[in-house]
Amino acid sequence: MQPSSSSTASVAIVGGGLAGLSAACYAARSGARVQLLESSSELGGRARTRRDGAYTFNMGPHALYRRSIGQRVLRELGVRTNGVTPDLSEPNACCGGRLHRLPVGPVSMVTTTLLNAGDKLACGQFLAGLPKLDTTAWQTRTLDEFLDAHAPRPGVRAVLNAYVRLATYTHASDRVSAGFALDQLKLALDGGVEYLHGGWSSLIESLSECAAQEGVDIRRDARVRALVPAGPDRSQVELLLRNGERIEADVAILATSPAEAMRLLPSEAGELLRQTPGLETPVRAACLEIGLRELPRSSATFALGIDRPTYASLHSQASGLAPQGGANFQLARYLKPGESMDRSEVQLELENLLELLQPGWRPLREVERLLVDVPVSHLLPLAEAGGLSGRPAVDELAKACPRVLLAGDWVGSEGWLADGSLASGQRAGELAAERTRESHTRGRQLAHG
Ligand SMILES: Cc1cc2nc3c(=O)[nH]c(=O)nc-3n(C[C@H](O)[C@H](O)[C@H](O)COP(=O)(O)OP(=O)(O)OC[C@H]3O[C@@H](n4cnc5c(N)ncnc54)[C@H](O)[C@@H]3O)c2cc1C
């Protein structure tokens, strides 16, 4: 352990994922002196990219929504994303152990063997009307309630449930807010998504360059172990690091998981957070990442499970993710709240899906990794909590810990997944800079009597 030392920063940020990095850029840009502390040796959190031989993998399937609030934040920061729209010209639906054409447009709707004539008409009408659907009244109702009212035919319901899983990663139609789910489905169908060239680390690199240019002091291998109020009238906050160091700040931003935030905070503030509805049911998935020397069927790039909550997509449609001629496949099994699967069960289910899509792939496998249970988002937007508006605010701890702000994909009422991290990061960074200015003004006034 290093000897204990202390320093000051007007804004200290805990966590170097998308939320912490965007918060750092905004706080520094608004004039604050910023220090960002990341416990790992690498920045990025769940948006990190990993190399395995000649293959490069994001942590499970990652796609950036194109017309989202997250993109607006990135543009404002001058961070350009560089990716490709996945080719959905021959998308597959997997149902009853067979592949069918996924009905994504008029032609596939007419030709698919997935639905009968009545279902095709009902599904087509629903999708055509979706952009104009007012979701306000559905924020506090569940997806099941919405489907009972608007898509009672079992075939149509199964397809819409699969689309919601794809657009949101949630697999909880009896609990998730219908308004949230439908808004996210609209966003996915309207603007589409992109797979990033070189993986999501390209985004992390651009954001950390932006932070460095704004003068942020970025520290890796810096684990914070507690936060305590400090200063003469508890108007500051002190961060205690695992190496014994202490950092005093006017404002701290916690851009970690909620569990870590609760552990770091004084008990009263931690207790406030613990009561947030939805935190007990994070959105989780099992993921299988596979690198193939070549593809048995080059046109079969995508499959969505209809009667099973599964997904498979060729992510090396973006460059830099597989060697020349090779393929990087990402497969996922959406998990229900509380559901757990053992390794062999999930591996078999996802490998069987890939066998349907790419028969004979096994001898071509070069690398593979199975993630049995990863948190995709820390909070399920429950109908009973009003969807995204039920998430804690950036300044949720104003009463218990006024010097501590929150950011992450479980914070704030705007944006889902990475978009939520970026949107709450922006808000937390701007608010932290404002609070810092206020506290300096107050300090000067006190000094002048
Ligand atoms: C399988 C999977 C698929 C996904 N797919 C998509 C997708 O398609 N589209 C999309 O938009 N999003 C997707 N996401 C979600 C997206 O990756 C996350 O929402 C986003 O990366 C979260 O960023 P964050 O900064 O809020 O949190 P994190 O990335 O979790 O960052 C938190 C950081 O805090 C650090 N930290 C924790 N404790 C401490 C401490 N005590 N001291 C210092 N540092 C600490 C951690 O090391 C970490 O780096 C997916 C996620 C997963 C897991």
Tab-separated table of C-alpha atoms in Angstrom, residues 159-425:
chain	number	residue	atom	x	y	z
A	159	VAL	CA	-43.475	-11.454	-32.989
A	160	LEU	CA	-44.015	-8.170	-31.130
A	161	ASN	CA	-42.587	-9.625	-27.925
A	162	ALA	CA	-39.486	-10.692	-29.880
A	163	TYR	CA	-39.126	-7.206	-31.388
A	164	VAL	CA	-39.371	-5.654	-27.924
A	165	ARG	CA	-36.681	-8.037	-26.615
A	166	LEU	CA	-34.458	-7.052	-29.522
A	167	ALA	CA	-35.006	-3.309	-29.083
A	168	THR	CA	-34.796	-3.247	-25.276
A	169	TYR	CA	-33.042	-6.439	-24.076
A	170	THR	CA	-35.924	-6.801	-21.587
A	171	HIS	CA	-37.707	-10.138	-21.222
A	172	ALA	CA	-40.439	-9.282	-18.743
A	173	SER	CA	-43.652	-8.472	-20.629
A	174	ASP	CA	-45.669	-8.905	-17.432
A	175	ARG	CA	-43.722	-6.168	-15.615
A	176	VAL	CA	-42.031	-3.823	-18.096
A	177	SER	CA	-43.666	-0.499	-18.950
A	178	ALA	CA	-45.450	-0.783	-22.316
A	179	GLY	CA	-44.869	2.920	-23.020
A	180	PHE	CA	-41.121	2.562	-22.511
A	181	ALA	CA	-40.970	-0.643	-24.601
A	182	LEU	CA	-42.941	0.851	-27.480
A	183	ASP	CA	-40.940	4.098	-27.467
A	184	GLN	CA	-37.742	2.082	-27.710
A	185	LEU	CA	-39.173	-0.097	-30.488
A	186	LYS	CA	-40.118	3.067	-32.414
A	187	LEU	CA	-36.570	4.386	-31.984
A	188	ALA	CA	-35.069	1.124	-33.271
A	189	LEU	CA	-37.406	0.927	-36.284
A	190	ASP	CA	-37.167	4.624	-37.091
A	191	GLY	CA	-33.460	5.341	-37.069
A	192	GLY	CA	-32.000	1.842	-36.894
A	193	VAL	CA	-28.727	0.978	-35.218
A	194	GLU	CA	-25.057	0.791	-36.116
A	195	TYR	CA	-22.294	-1.687	-35.325
A	196	LEU	CA	-19.132	0.301	-34.630
A	197	HIS	CA	-15.980	-0.271	-36.668
A	198	GLY	CA	-13.262	-1.514	-34.325
A	199	GLY	CA	-15.844	-2.142	-31.582
A	200	TRP	CA	-17.122	0.116	-28.828
A	201	SER	CA	-13.589	0.814	-27.619
A	202	SER	CA	-13.471	3.312	-30.512
A	203	LEU	CA	-16.197	5.257	-28.708
A	204	ILE	CA	-14.367	5.006	-25.385
A	205	GLU	CA	-11.125	6.194	-27.003
A	206	SER	CA	-12.849	9.206	-28.582
A	207	LEU	CA	-14.566	10.124	-25.312
A	208	SER	CA	-11.367	9.801	-23.297
A	209	GLU	CA	-9.519	11.949	-25.864
A	210	CYS	CA	-12.283	14.540	-25.521
A	211	ALA	CA	-11.959	14.400	-21.711
A	212	ALA	CA	-8.173	14.746	-21.890
A	213	GLN	CA	-8.478	17.760	-24.222
A	214	GLU	CA	-10.874	19.393	-21.749
A	215	GLY	CA	-8.176	18.949	-19.096
A	216	VAL	CA	-9.667	16.027	-17.138
A	217	ASP	CA	-7.156	14.170	-14.991
A	218	ILE	CA	-7.934	10.505	-15.752
A	219	ARG	CA	-6.623	7.912	-13.319
A	220	ARG	CA	-6.790	4.171	-13.916
A	221	ASP	CA	-6.248	1.518	-11.204
A	222	ALA	CA	-7.815	3.971	-8.765
A	223	ARG	CA	-10.520	2.202	-6.742
A	224	VAL	CA	-12.606	4.402	-4.486
A	225	ARG	CA	-13.633	2.610	-1.287
A	226	ALA	CA	-15.851	5.192	0.446
A	227	LEU	CA	-17.294	8.686	0.254
A	228	VAL	CA	-17.678	10.850	3.359
A	229	PRO	CA	-18.948	14.396	3.907
A	230	ALA	CA	-16.098	16.852	4.553
A	231	GLY	CA	-15.345	20.559	5.057
A	232	PRO	CA	-16.334	22.980	7.826
A	233	ASP	CA	-20.130	22.785	7.180
A	234	ARG	CA	-20.044	19.402	5.358
A	235	SER	CA	-20.081	21.415	2.133
A	236	GLN	CA	-17.526	19.148	0.496
A	237	VAL	CA	-17.037	15.475	-0.016
A	238	GLU	CA	-13.993	13.332	0.580
A	239	LEU	CA	-13.195	10.229	-1.452
A	240	LEU	CA	-11.156	7.523	0.238
A	241	LEU	CA	-9.154	5.412	-2.185
A	242	ARG	CA	-8.092	1.825	-1.648
A	243	ASN	CA	-4.417	2.853	-1.738
A	244	GLY	CA	-4.975	5.129	1.264
A	245	GLU	CA	-5.145	8.349	-0.726
A	246	ARG	CA	-7.837	10.969	0.048
A	247	ILE	CA	-9.341	13.334	-2.495
A	248	GLU	CA	-11.422	16.329	-1.462
A	249	ALA	CA	-13.966	17.652	-3.944
A	250	ASP	CA	-16.783	20.179	-4.083
A	251	VAL	CA	-18.942	17.597	-5.831
A	252	ALA	CA	-18.605	13.848	-6.499
A	253	ILE	CA	-20.364	11.984	-9.290
A	254	LEU	CA	-20.975	8.281	-8.766
A	255	ALA	CA	-20.986	6.691	-12.235
A	256	THR	CA	-20.904	3.080	-11.039
A	257	SER	CA	-23.477	0.327	-10.637
A	258	PRO	CA	-26.199	1.038	-8.043
A	259	ALA	CA	-24.825	-1.755	-5.820
A	260	GLU	CA	-21.392	-0.094	-5.798
A	261	ALA	CA	-22.942	3.355	-5.242
A	262	MET	CA	-24.836	2.020	-2.201
A	263	ARG	CA	-21.646	0.467	-0.845
A	264	LEU	CA	-19.673	3.704	-1.238
A	265	LEU	CA	-22.284	6.081	0.160
A	266	PRO	CA	-22.943	6.837	3.818
A	267	SER	CA	-25.701	4.474	5.027
A	268	GLU	CA	-28.604	6.969	5.016
A	269	ALA	CA	-28.020	7.896	1.362
A	270	GLY	CA	-27.456	4.251	0.396
A	271	GLU	CA	-30.788	3.385	2.020
A	272	LEU	CA	-32.545	6.050	-0.086
A	273	LEU	CA	-31.305	4.392	-3.263
A	274	ARG	CA	-32.127	0.885	-2.110
A	275	GLN	CA	-35.830	1.762	-2.211
A	276	THR	CA	-35.824	2.533	-5.969
A	277	PRO	CA	-38.331	0.268	-7.736
A	278	GLY	CA	-36.765	-1.815	-10.499
A	279	LEU	CA	-33.265	-2.063	-8.991
A	280	GLU	CA	-34.068	-5.515	-7.632
A	281	THR	CA	-34.742	-6.661	-11.210
A	282	PRO	CA	-31.763	-5.726	-13.428
A	283	VAL	CA	-31.974	-6.519	-17.136
A	284	ARG	CA	-29.633	-9.479	-17.769
A	285	ALA	CA	-28.508	-11.667	-20.631
A	286	ALA	CA	-26.305	-14.638	-21.379
A	287	CYS	CA	-23.994	-14.066	-24.336
A	288	LEU	CA	-21.935	-16.315	-26.572
A	289	GLU	CA	-19.166	-14.662	-28.619
A	290	ILE	CA	-17.807	-16.792	-31.457
A	291	GLY	CA	-15.002	-16.241	-33.971
A	292	LEU	CA	-15.222	-18.339	-37.163
A	293	ARG	CA	-12.476	-18.855	-39.742
A	294	GLU	CA	-15.124	-18.490	-42.461
A	295	LEU	CA	-18.908	-18.454	-42.824
A	296	PRO	CA	-20.698	-21.547	-44.143
A	297	ARG	CA	-23.581	-19.337	-45.420
A	298	SER	CA	-22.534	-15.768	-46.107
A	299	SER	CA	-26.073	-14.399	-46.520
A	300	ALA	CA	-27.367	-15.784	-43.196
A	301	THR	CA	-26.327	-12.958	-40.895
A	302	PHE	CA	-29.206	-12.547	-38.473
A	303	ALA	CA	-31.762	-14.618	-36.545
A	304	LEU	CA	-34.249	-13.613	-33.881
A	305	GLY	CA	-35.899	-16.226	-31.655
A	306	ILE	CA	-39.697	-15.957	-31.698
A	307	ASP	CA	-40.760	-18.833	-29.436
A	308	ARG	CA	-37.419	-18.696	-27.563
A	309	PRO	CA	-35.801	-15.486	-26.222
A	310	THR	CA	-32.681	-15.705	-28.388
A	311	TYR	CA	-30.653	-13.572	-30.833
A	312	ALA	CA	-27.785	-14.158	-33.268
A	313	SER	CA	-26.061	-11.600	-35.473
A	314	LEU	CA	-22.893	-11.250	-37.487
A	315	HIS	CA	-21.167	-8.254	-35.884
A	316	SER	CA	-18.139	-8.339	-38.189
A	317	GLN	CA	-20.254	-6.493	-40.736
A	318	ALA	CA	-18.366	-3.641	-39.061
A	319	SER	CA	-14.656	-3.615	-39.886
A	320	GLY	CA	-11.846	-4.607	-37.535
A	321	LEU	CA	-13.770	-7.271	-35.621
A	322	ALA	CA	-12.575	-10.393	-37.470
A	323	PRO	CA	-9.620	-11.291	-39.707
A	324	GLN	CA	-9.993	-11.242	-43.506
A	325	GLY	CA	-12.608	-13.869	-44.499
A	326	GLY	CA	-13.454	-14.606	-40.842
A	327	ALA	CA	-16.609	-13.857	-38.879
A	328	ASN	CA	-17.497	-12.506	-35.447
A	329	PHE	CA	-20.895	-13.799	-34.310
A	330	GLN	CA	-22.653	-12.523	-31.233
A	331	LEU	CA	-25.445	-14.608	-29.739
A	332	ALA	CA	-27.623	-13.783	-26.760
A	333	ARG	CA	-30.199	-15.416	-24.545
A	334	TYR	CA	-32.421	-12.794	-22.899
A	335	LEU	CA	-33.019	-13.665	-19.224
A	336	LYS	CA	-36.247	-13.068	-17.320
A	337	PRO	CA	-36.016	-11.357	-13.915
A	338	GLY	CA	-34.767	-13.980	-11.474
A	339	GLU	CA	-34.075	-16.570	-14.199
A	340	SER	CA	-30.754	-18.395	-14.099
A	341	MET	CA	-29.342	-20.938	-16.534
A	342	ASP	CA	-26.321	-23.163	-16.180
A	343	ARG	CA	-23.435	-22.897	-18.635
A	344	SER	CA	-24.117	-26.065	-20.594
A	345	GLU	CA	-27.832	-25.270	-20.994
A	346	VAL	CA	-27.265	-21.767	-22.378
A	347	GLN	CA	-24.333	-22.864	-24.550
A	348	LEU	CA	-26.414	-25.653	-26.119
A	349	GLU	CA	-29.373	-23.367	-26.819
A	350	LEU	CA	-27.228	-20.715	-28.515
A	351	GLU	CA	-25.045	-23.196	-30.406
A	352	ASN	CA	-28.217	-24.854	-31.769
A	353	LEU	CA	-29.455	-21.471	-32.985
A	354	LEU	CA	-26.160	-20.906	-34.800
A	355	GLU	CA	-26.391	-24.401	-36.314
A	356	LEU	CA	-29.756	-23.497	-37.842
A	357	LEU	CA	-28.344	-20.270	-39.281
A	358	GLN	CA	-24.854	-21.491	-40.223
A	359	PRO	CA	-24.996	-25.299	-40.615
A	360	GLY	CA	-21.549	-26.898	-40.201
A	361	TRP	CA	-19.986	-23.946	-38.308
A	362	ARG	CA	-18.410	-25.996	-35.503
A	363	PRO	CA	-15.161	-27.089	-37.259
A	364	LEU	CA	-14.644	-23.439	-38.316
A	365	ARG	CA	-14.698	-22.132	-34.722
A	366	GLU	CA	-11.422	-20.429	-33.721
A	367	VAL	CA	-12.312	-18.625	-30.500
A	368	GLU	CA	-15.296	-18.456	-28.213
A	369	ARG	CA	-16.387	-17.016	-24.871
A	370	LEU	CA	-19.566	-17.579	-22.894
A	371	LEU	CA	-20.883	-14.948	-20.476
A	372	VAL	CA	-23.535	-16.746	-18.455
A	373	ASP	CA	-25.129	-13.756	-16.748
A	374	VAL	CA	-24.248	-10.102	-17.399
A	375	PRO	CA	-26.129	-6.955	-16.354
A	376	VAL	CA	-27.179	-5.171	-19.542
A	377	SER	CA	-28.964	-2.451	-17.583
A	378	HIS	CA	-29.101	-2.142	-13.812
A	379	LEU	CA	-32.782	-1.257	-13.677
A	380	LEU	CA	-35.866	-2.675	-15.393
A	381	PRO	CA	-38.284	0.172	-16.285
A	382	LEU	CA	-41.339	-1.138	-14.454
A	383	ALA	CA	-44.890	-0.198	-15.443
A	384	GLU	CA	-45.757	0.396	-11.785
A	385	ALA	CA	-42.933	2.995	-11.590
A	386	GLY	CA	-43.934	4.750	-14.826
A	387	GLY	CA	-41.144	3.398	-17.080
A	388	LEU	CA	-38.001	5.496	-17.420
A	389	SER	CA	-39.474	8.265	-15.257
A	390	GLY	CA	-39.227	5.900	-12.266
A	391	ARG	CA	-35.416	5.882	-12.359
A	392	PRO	CA	-33.542	7.909	-9.710
A	393	ALA	CA	-32.708	11.485	-10.714
A	394	VAL	CA	-29.115	12.655	-11.119
A	395	ASP	CA	-29.606	14.686	-7.912
A	396	GLU	CA	-31.671	12.013	-6.156
A	397	LEU	CA	-29.496	12.264	-3.040
A	398	ALA	CA	-30.001	16.045	-2.689
A	399	LYS	CA	-31.406	15.711	0.860
A	400	ALA	CA	-29.127	13.037	2.267
A	401	CYS	CA	-25.893	13.878	0.444
A	402	PRO	CA	-26.204	17.171	-1.465
A	403	ARG	CA	-22.607	16.988	-2.728
A	404	VAL	CA	-23.080	13.655	-4.498
A	405	LEU	CA	-24.661	13.205	-7.940
A	406	LEU	CA	-25.446	9.989	-9.832
A	407	ALA	CA	-24.975	8.907	-13.452
A	408	GLY	CA	-25.372	5.644	-15.335
A	409	ASP	CA	-27.789	3.554	-17.350
A	410	TRP	CA	-30.083	3.363	-14.291
A	411	VAL	CA	-30.249	7.135	-13.674
A	412	GLY	CA	-32.447	9.921	-15.104
A	413	SER	CA	-35.608	9.752	-17.168
A	414	GLU	CA	-34.000	9.932	-20.616
A	415	GLY	CA	-32.355	7.299	-22.807
A	416	TRP	CA	-32.060	3.543	-22.551
A	417	LEU	CA	-28.783	1.587	-22.061
A	418	ALA	CA	-25.778	3.516	-23.386
A	419	ASP	CA	-28.076	6.422	-24.259
A	420	GLY	CA	-29.167	6.606	-20.605
A	421	SER	CA	-25.524	6.592	-19.464
A	422	LEU	CA	-24.604	9.408	-21.861
A	423	ALA	CA	-27.712	11.497	-21.100
A	424	SER	CA	-27.313	11.210	-17.314
A	425	GLY	CA	-23.567	11.826	-17.690
